[in-house]
JSON list of C-alpha atoms in Angstrom, two decimals:
[
{"chain": "A", "resi": 2, "resn": "MET", "atom": "CA", "xyz": [18.09, 3.35, -1.08]},
{"chain": "A", "resi": 3, "resn": "ASP", "atom": "CA", "xyz": [14.91, 5.42, -1.33]},
{"chain": "A", "resi": 4, "resn": "LEU", "atom": "CA", "xyz": [11.90, 3.92, -3.02]},
{"chain": "A", "resi": 5, "resn": "ILE", "atom": "CA", "xyz": [9.54, 6.15, -4.94]},
{"chain": "A", "resi": 6, "resn": "ILE", "atom": "CA", "xyz": [6.11, 4.63, -5.29]},
{"chain": "A", "resi": 7, "resn": "HIS", "atom": "CA", "xyz": [3.57, 5.97, -7.76]},
{"chain": "A", "resi": 8, "resn": "LYS", "atom": "CA", "xyz": [-0.01, 4.73, -7.43]},
{"chain": "A", "resi": 9, "resn": "PHE", "atom": "CA", "xyz": [-3.23, 4.75, -9.38]},
{"chain": "A", "resi": 10, "resn": "THR", "atom": "CA", "xyz": [-6.53, 2.90, -9.29]},
{"chain": "A", "resi": 11, "resn": "ILE", "atom": "CA", "xyz": [-8.66, 1.54, -12.11]},
{"chain": "A", "resi": 12, "resn": "GLN", "atom": "CA", "xyz": [-12.32, 1.32, -11.12]},
{"chain": "A", "resi": 13, "resn": "GLY", "atom": "CA", "xyz": [-14.17, -1.91, -11.90]},
{"chain": "A", "resi": 14, "resn": "ARG", "atom": "CA", "xyz": [-12.44, -4.74, -13.67]},
{"chain": "A", "resi": 15, "resn": "LEU", "atom": "CA", "xyz": [-10.84, -5.21, -17.06]},
{"chain": "A", "resi": 16, "resn": "ASP", "atom": "CA", "xyz": [-11.64, -7.87, -19.64]},
{"chain": "A", "resi": 17, "resn": "GLY", "atom": "CA", "xyz": [-9.72, -11.11, -19.25]},
{"chain": "A", "resi": 18, "resn": "LEU", "atom": "CA", "xyz": [-7.91, -13.38, -21.65]},
{"chain": "A", "resi": 19, "resn": "ASN", "atom": "CA", "xyz": [-10.97, -15.51, -22.39]},
{"chain": "A", "resi": 20, "resn": "ASP", "atom": "CA", "xyz": [-12.95, -12.38, -23.32]},
{"chain": "A", "resi": 21, "resn": "TYR", "atom": "CA", "xyz": [-10.13, -11.20, -25.57]},
{"chain": "A", "resi": 22, "resn": "ILE", "atom": "CA", "xyz": [-9.80, -14.56, -27.35]},
{"chain": "A", "resi": 23, "resn": "LYS", "atom": "CA", "xyz": [-13.55, -14.69, -27.92]},
{"chain": "A", "resi": 24, "resn": "ALA", "atom": "CA", "xyz": [-13.52, -11.15, -29.34]},
{"chain": "A", "resi": 25, "resn": "CYS", "atom": "CA", "xyz": [-10.61, -11.91, -31.67]},
{"chain": "A", "resi": 26, "resn": "ARG", "atom": "CA", "xyz": [-12.36, -15.01, -32.99]},
{"chain": "A", "resi": 27, "resn": "SER", "atom": "CA", "xyz": [-15.69, -13.25, -33.55]},
{"chain": "A", "resi": 28, "resn": "ASN", "atom": "CA", "xyz": [-14.51, -10.38, -35.74]},
{"chain": "A", "resi": 29, "resn": "LYS", "atom": "CA", "xyz": [-11.15, -9.22, -37.07]},
{"chain": "A", "resi": 30, "resn": "TYR", "atom": "CA", "xyz": [-11.62, -5.79, -35.47]},
{"chain": "A", "resi": 31, "resn": "ALA", "atom": "CA", "xyz": [-13.22, -6.84, -32.16]},
{"chain": "A", "resi": 32, "resn": "GLY", "atom": "CA", "xyz": [-9.93, -7.61, -30.38]},
{"chain": "A", "resi": 33, "resn": "ASN", "atom": "CA", "xyz": [-8.50, -4.21, -31.24]},
{"chain": "A", "resi": 34, "resn": "THR", "atom": "CA", "xyz": [-11.73, -2.50, -30.16]},
{"chain": "A", "resi": 35, "resn": "MET", "atom": "CA", "xyz": [-11.61, -4.36, -26.84]},
{"chain": "A", "resi": 36, "resn": "LYS", "atom": "CA", "xyz": [-7.96, -3.42, -26.30]},
{"chain": "A", "resi": 37, "resn": "HIS", "atom": "CA", "xyz": [-8.68, 0.28, -26.85]},
{"chain": "A", "resi": 38, "resn": "LYS", "atom": "CA", "xyz": [-11.77, 0.16, -24.60]},
{"chain": "A", "resi": 39, "resn": "ASN", "atom": "CA", "xyz": [-9.80, -1.41, -21.73]},
{"chain": "A", "resi": 40, "resn": "GLN", "atom": "CA", "xyz": [-6.87, 0.92, -22.26]},
{"chain": "A", "resi": 41, "resn": "GLY", "atom": "CA", "xyz": [-9.31, 3.82, -22.00]},
{"chain": "A", "resi": 42, "resn": "TYR", "atom": "CA", "xyz": [-10.47, 2.60, -18.56]},
{"chain": "A", "resi": 43, "resn": "VAL", "atom": "CA", "xyz": [-6.84, 2.41, -17.43]},
{"chain": "A", "resi": 44, "resn": "GLU", "atom": "CA", "xyz": [-6.10, 5.86, -18.81]},
{"chain": "A", "resi": 45, "resn": "MET", "atom": "CA", "xyz": [-8.99, 7.34, -16.80]},
{"chain": "A", "resi": 46, "resn": "GLY", "atom": "CA", "xyz": [-7.29, 6.04, -13.64]},
{"chain": "A", "resi": 47, "resn": "ILE", "atom": "CA", "xyz": [-3.95, 7.44, -14.77]},
{"chain": "A", "resi": 48, "resn": "ILE", "atom": "CA", "xyz": [-5.42, 10.87, -15.52]},
{"chain": "A", "resi": 49, "resn": "GLN", "atom": "CA", "xyz": [-7.14, 11.03, -12.12]},
{"chain": "A", "resi": 50, "resn": "ALA", "atom": "CA", "xyz": [-3.97, 9.97, -10.25]},
{"chain": "A", "resi": 51, "resn": "CYS", "atom": "CA", "xyz": [-1.91, 12.59, -12.12]},
{"chain": "A", "resi": 52, "resn": "ALA", "atom": "CA", "xyz": [-4.44, 15.27, -11.18]},
{"chain": "A", "resi": 53, "resn": "GLU", "atom": "CA", "xyz": [-4.21, 14.19, -7.53]},
{"chain": "A", "resi": 54, "resn": "GLY", "atom": "CA", "xyz": [-0.39, 14.18, -7.60]},
{"chain": "A", "resi": 55, "resn": "LYS", "atom": "CA", "xyz": [-0.14, 10.42, -7.00]},
{"chain": "A", "resi": 56, "resn": "LEU", "atom": "CA", "xyz": [1.42, 9.65, -10.37]},
{"chain": "A", "resi": 57, "resn": "LYS", "atom": "CA", "xyz": [4.18, 11.39, -12.31]},
{"chain": "A", "resi": 58, "resn": "LYS", "atom": "CA", "xyz": [6.24, 10.50, -15.35]},
{"chain": "A", "resi": 59, "resn": "ILE", "atom": "CA", "xyz": [8.81, 7.85, -14.46]},
{"chain": "A", "resi": 60, "resn": "CYS", "atom": "CA", "xyz": [12.39, 9.05, -14.66]},
{"chain": "A", "resi": 61, "resn": "LYS", "atom": "CA", "xyz": [14.47, 6.22, -13.20]},
{"chain": "A", "resi": 62, "resn": "TYR", "atom": "CA", "xyz": [14.48, 2.77, -14.80]},
{"chain": "A", "resi": 63, "resn": "PRO", "atom": "CA", "xyz": [13.92, -0.08, -14.47]},
{"chain": "A", "resi": 64, "resn": "VAL", "atom": "CA", "xyz": [10.76, -0.05, -12.35]},
{"chain": "A", "resi": 65, "resn": "LYS", "atom": "CA", "xyz": [8.68, -2.80, -10.82]},
{"chain": "A", "resi": 66, "resn": "LEU", "atom": "CA", "xyz": [4.92, -3.04, -11.02]},
{"chain": "A", "resi": 67, "resn": "LYS", "atom": "CA", "xyz": [2.79, -4.32, -8.18]},
{"chain": "A", "resi": 68, "resn": "ILE", "atom": "CA", "xyz": [-0.79, -4.92, -9.26]},
{"chain": "A", "resi": 69, "resn": "THR", "atom": "CA", "xyz": [-3.55, -5.82, -6.83]},
{"chain": "A", "resi": 70, "resn": "TRP", "atom": "CA", "xyz": [-6.72, -7.05, -8.52]},
{"chain": "A", "resi": 71, "resn": "TYR", "atom": "CA", "xyz": [-9.94, -6.78, -6.47]},
{"chain": "A", "resi": 72, "resn": "GLU", "atom": "CA", "xyz": [-12.48, -8.99, -8.22]},
{"chain": "A", "resi": 73, "resn": "PRO", "atom": "CA", "xyz": [-16.21, -8.99, -7.40]},
{"chain": "A", "resi": 74, "resn": "ASN", "atom": "CA", "xyz": [-16.06, -12.78, -6.89]},
{"chain": "A", "resi": 75, "resn": "SER", "atom": "CA", "xyz": [-13.66, -15.68, -7.29]},
{"chain": "A", "resi": 76, "resn": "LYS", "atom": "CA", "xyz": [-15.05, -17.07, -10.56]},
{"chain": "A", "resi": 77, "resn": "ARG", "atom": "CA", "xyz": [-12.26, -16.05, -12.96]},
{"chain": "A", "resi": 78, "resn": "ASP", "atom": "CA", "xyz": [-8.92, -17.86, -13.05]},
{"chain": "A", "resi": 79, "resn": "ILE", "atom": "CA", "xyz": [-5.91, -15.79, -12.04]},
{"chain": "A", "resi": 80, "resn": "ASP", "atom": "CA", "xyz": [-4.19, -16.20, -15.41]},
{"chain": "A", "resi": 81, "resn": "ASN", "atom": "CA", "xyz": [-7.34, -14.93, -17.10]},
{"chain": "A", "resi": 82, "resn": "ILE", "atom": "CA", "xyz": [-7.40, -11.85, -14.84]},
{"chain": "A", "resi": 83, "resn": "VAL", "atom": "CA", "xyz": [-3.72, -10.85, -14.98]},
{"chain": "A", "resi": 84, "resn": "PHE", "atom": "CA", "xyz": [-3.72, -10.96, -18.79]},
{"chain": "A", "resi": 85, "resn": "ALA", "atom": "CA", "xyz": [-5.07, -7.39, -18.55]},
{"chain": "A", "resi": 86, "resn": "THR", "atom": "CA", "xyz": [-1.58, -6.31, -17.47]},
{"chain": "A", "resi": 87, "resn": "LYS", "atom": "CA", "xyz": [-1.07, -5.77, -21.20]},
{"chain": "A", "resi": 88, "resn": "PHE", "atom": "CA", "xyz": [-3.74, -3.06, -21.20]},
{"chain": "A", "resi": 89, "resn": "ILE", "atom": "CA", "xyz": [-2.19, -1.41, -18.14]},
{"chain": "A", "resi": 90, "resn": "GLN", "atom": "CA", "xyz": [1.34, -1.31, -19.56]},
{"chain": "A", "resi": 91, "resn": "ASP", "atom": "CA", "xyz": [0.20, -0.04, -22.95]},
{"chain": "A", "resi": 92, "resn": "ALA", "atom": "CA", "xyz": [-1.86, 2.73, -21.30]},
{"chain": "A", "resi": 93, "resn": "LEU", "atom": "CA", "xyz": [1.12, 3.82, -19.19]},
{"chain": "A", "resi": 94, "resn": "VAL", "atom": "CA", "xyz": [3.22, 4.15, -22.35]},
{"chain": "A", "resi": 95, "resn": "ASN", "atom": "CA", "xyz": [0.41, 5.83, -24.29]},
{"chain": "A", "resi": 96, "resn": "ARG", "atom": "CA", "xyz": [-0.06, 8.46, -21.54]},
{"chain": "A", "resi": 97, "resn": "GLY", "atom": "CA", "xyz": [3.70, 9.11, -21.40]},
{"chain": "A", "resi": 98, "resn": "MET", "atom": "CA", "xyz": [4.20, 7.77, -17.86]},
{"chain": "A", "resi": 99, "resn": "LEU", "atom": "CA", "xyz": [6.67, 5.12, -19.09]},
{"chain": "A", "resi": 100, "resn": "GLU", "atom": "CA", "xyz": [9.00, 5.56, -22.06]},
{"chain": "A", "resi": 101, "resn": "ASN", "atom": "CA", "xyz": [8.33, 1.94, -23.09]},
{"chain": "A", "resi": 102, "resn": "ASP", "atom": "CA", "xyz": [7.15, -1.31, -21.52]},
{"chain": "A", "resi": 103, "resn": "GLY", "atom": "CA", "xyz": [10.10, -3.53, -22.38]},
{"chain": "A", "resi": 104, "resn": "GLN", "atom": "CA", "xyz": [12.47, -5.30, -20.01]},
{"chain": "A", "resi": 105, "resn": "LYS", "atom": "CA", "xyz": [14.77, -2.27, -19.85]},
{"chain": "A", "resi": 106, "resn": "GLN", "atom": "CA", "xyz": [11.92, -0.28, -18.33]},
{"chain": "A", "resi": 107, "resn": "ILE", "atom": "CA", "xyz": [10.04, -2.92, -16.30]},
{"chain": "A", "resi": 108, "resn": "SER", "atom": "CA", "xyz": [12.15, -5.50, -14.46]},
{"chain": "A", "resi": 109, "resn": "GLY", "atom": "CA", "xyz": [9.35, -7.29, -12.65]},
{"chain": "A", "resi": 110, "resn": "ILE", "atom": "CA", "xyz": [5.63, -7.52, -12.07]},
{"chain": "A", "resi": 111, "resn": "SER", "atom": "CA", "xyz": [3.90, -8.96, -9.01]},
{"chain": "A", "resi": 112, "resn": "HIS", "atom": "CA", "xyz": [0.22, -9.77, -8.77]},
{"chain": "A", "resi": 113, "resn": "GLU", "atom": "CA", "xyz": [-2.20, -10.36, -5.96]},
{"chain": "A", "resi": 114, "resn": "VAL", "atom": "CA", "xyz": [-5.84, -11.26, -6.58]},
{"chain": "A", "resi": 115, "resn": "LEU", "atom": "CA", "xyz": [-8.38, -10.50, -3.85]},
{"chain": "A", "resi": 116, "resn": "THR", "atom": "CA", "xyz": [-12.17, -10.24, -3.64]},
{"chain": "A", "resi": 117, "resn": "ASP", "atom": "CA", "xyz": [-14.20, -7.09, -2.96]},
{"chain": "A", "resi": 118, "resn": "LYS", "atom": "CA", "xyz": [-17.84, -7.61, -3.90]},
{"chain": "A", "resi": 119, "resn": "LYS", "atom": "CA", "xyz": [-18.84, -3.98, -3.34]},
{"chain": "A", "resi": 120, "resn": "HIS", "atom": "CA", "xyz": [-15.87, -2.17, -4.90]},
{"chain": "A", "resi": 121, "resn": "PRO", "atom": "CA", "xyz": [-14.04, -4.16, -7.60]},
{"chain": "A", "resi": 122, "resn": "ARG", "atom": "CA", "xyz": [-10.93, -2.32, -8.76]},
{"chain": "A", "resi": 123, "resn": "ILE", "atom": "CA", "xyz": [-7.31, -2.65, -9.74]},
{"chain": "A", "resi": 124, "resn": "GLU", "atom": "CA", "xyz": [-4.62, -0.88, -7.73]},
{"chain": "A", "resi": 125, "resn": "VAL", "atom": "CA", "xyz": [-1.33, -0.34, -9.54]},
{"chain": "A", "resi": 126, "resn": "GLU", "atom": "CA", "xyz": [1.93, 0.65, -7.89]},
{"chain": "A", "resi": 127, "resn": "ILE", "atom": "CA", "xyz": [4.98, 1.64, -9.91]},
{"chain": "A", "resi": 128, "resn": "ILE", "atom": "CA", "xyz": [8.09, 1.29, -7.81]},
{"chain": "A", "resi": 129, "resn": "GLU", "atom": "CA", "xyz": [11.25, 3.22, -8.66]},
{"chain": "A", "resi": 130, "resn": "GLU", "atom": "CA", "xyz": [14.27, 1.83, -6.82]}
]
């Protein structure tokens, strides 16, 4: 069985669950604004990877996602960090890389959280089996 792995990188870090909850409680539009802002950061990574030939539209489903989060420090809880998976999945659908982000399209997601003080980023792998 041949695996096809598509990769892209999101520079920096995305807002976490605590940030999102705070935004939603502060203003009825703030949560939506935050979602679109974070999705925009993800889409920049998708666009760059497509231009470099590292990412193409997914044709074979279901896929698995492997997300490696490089945080600038170890202050945020893992559940707070990986909440941003929502932004990543929605951006992949919005850019046409995935037809949808339901269980028929994504059968599993794995996370690893590491620290890189100088170059925080998120590396996403989409694995077609």
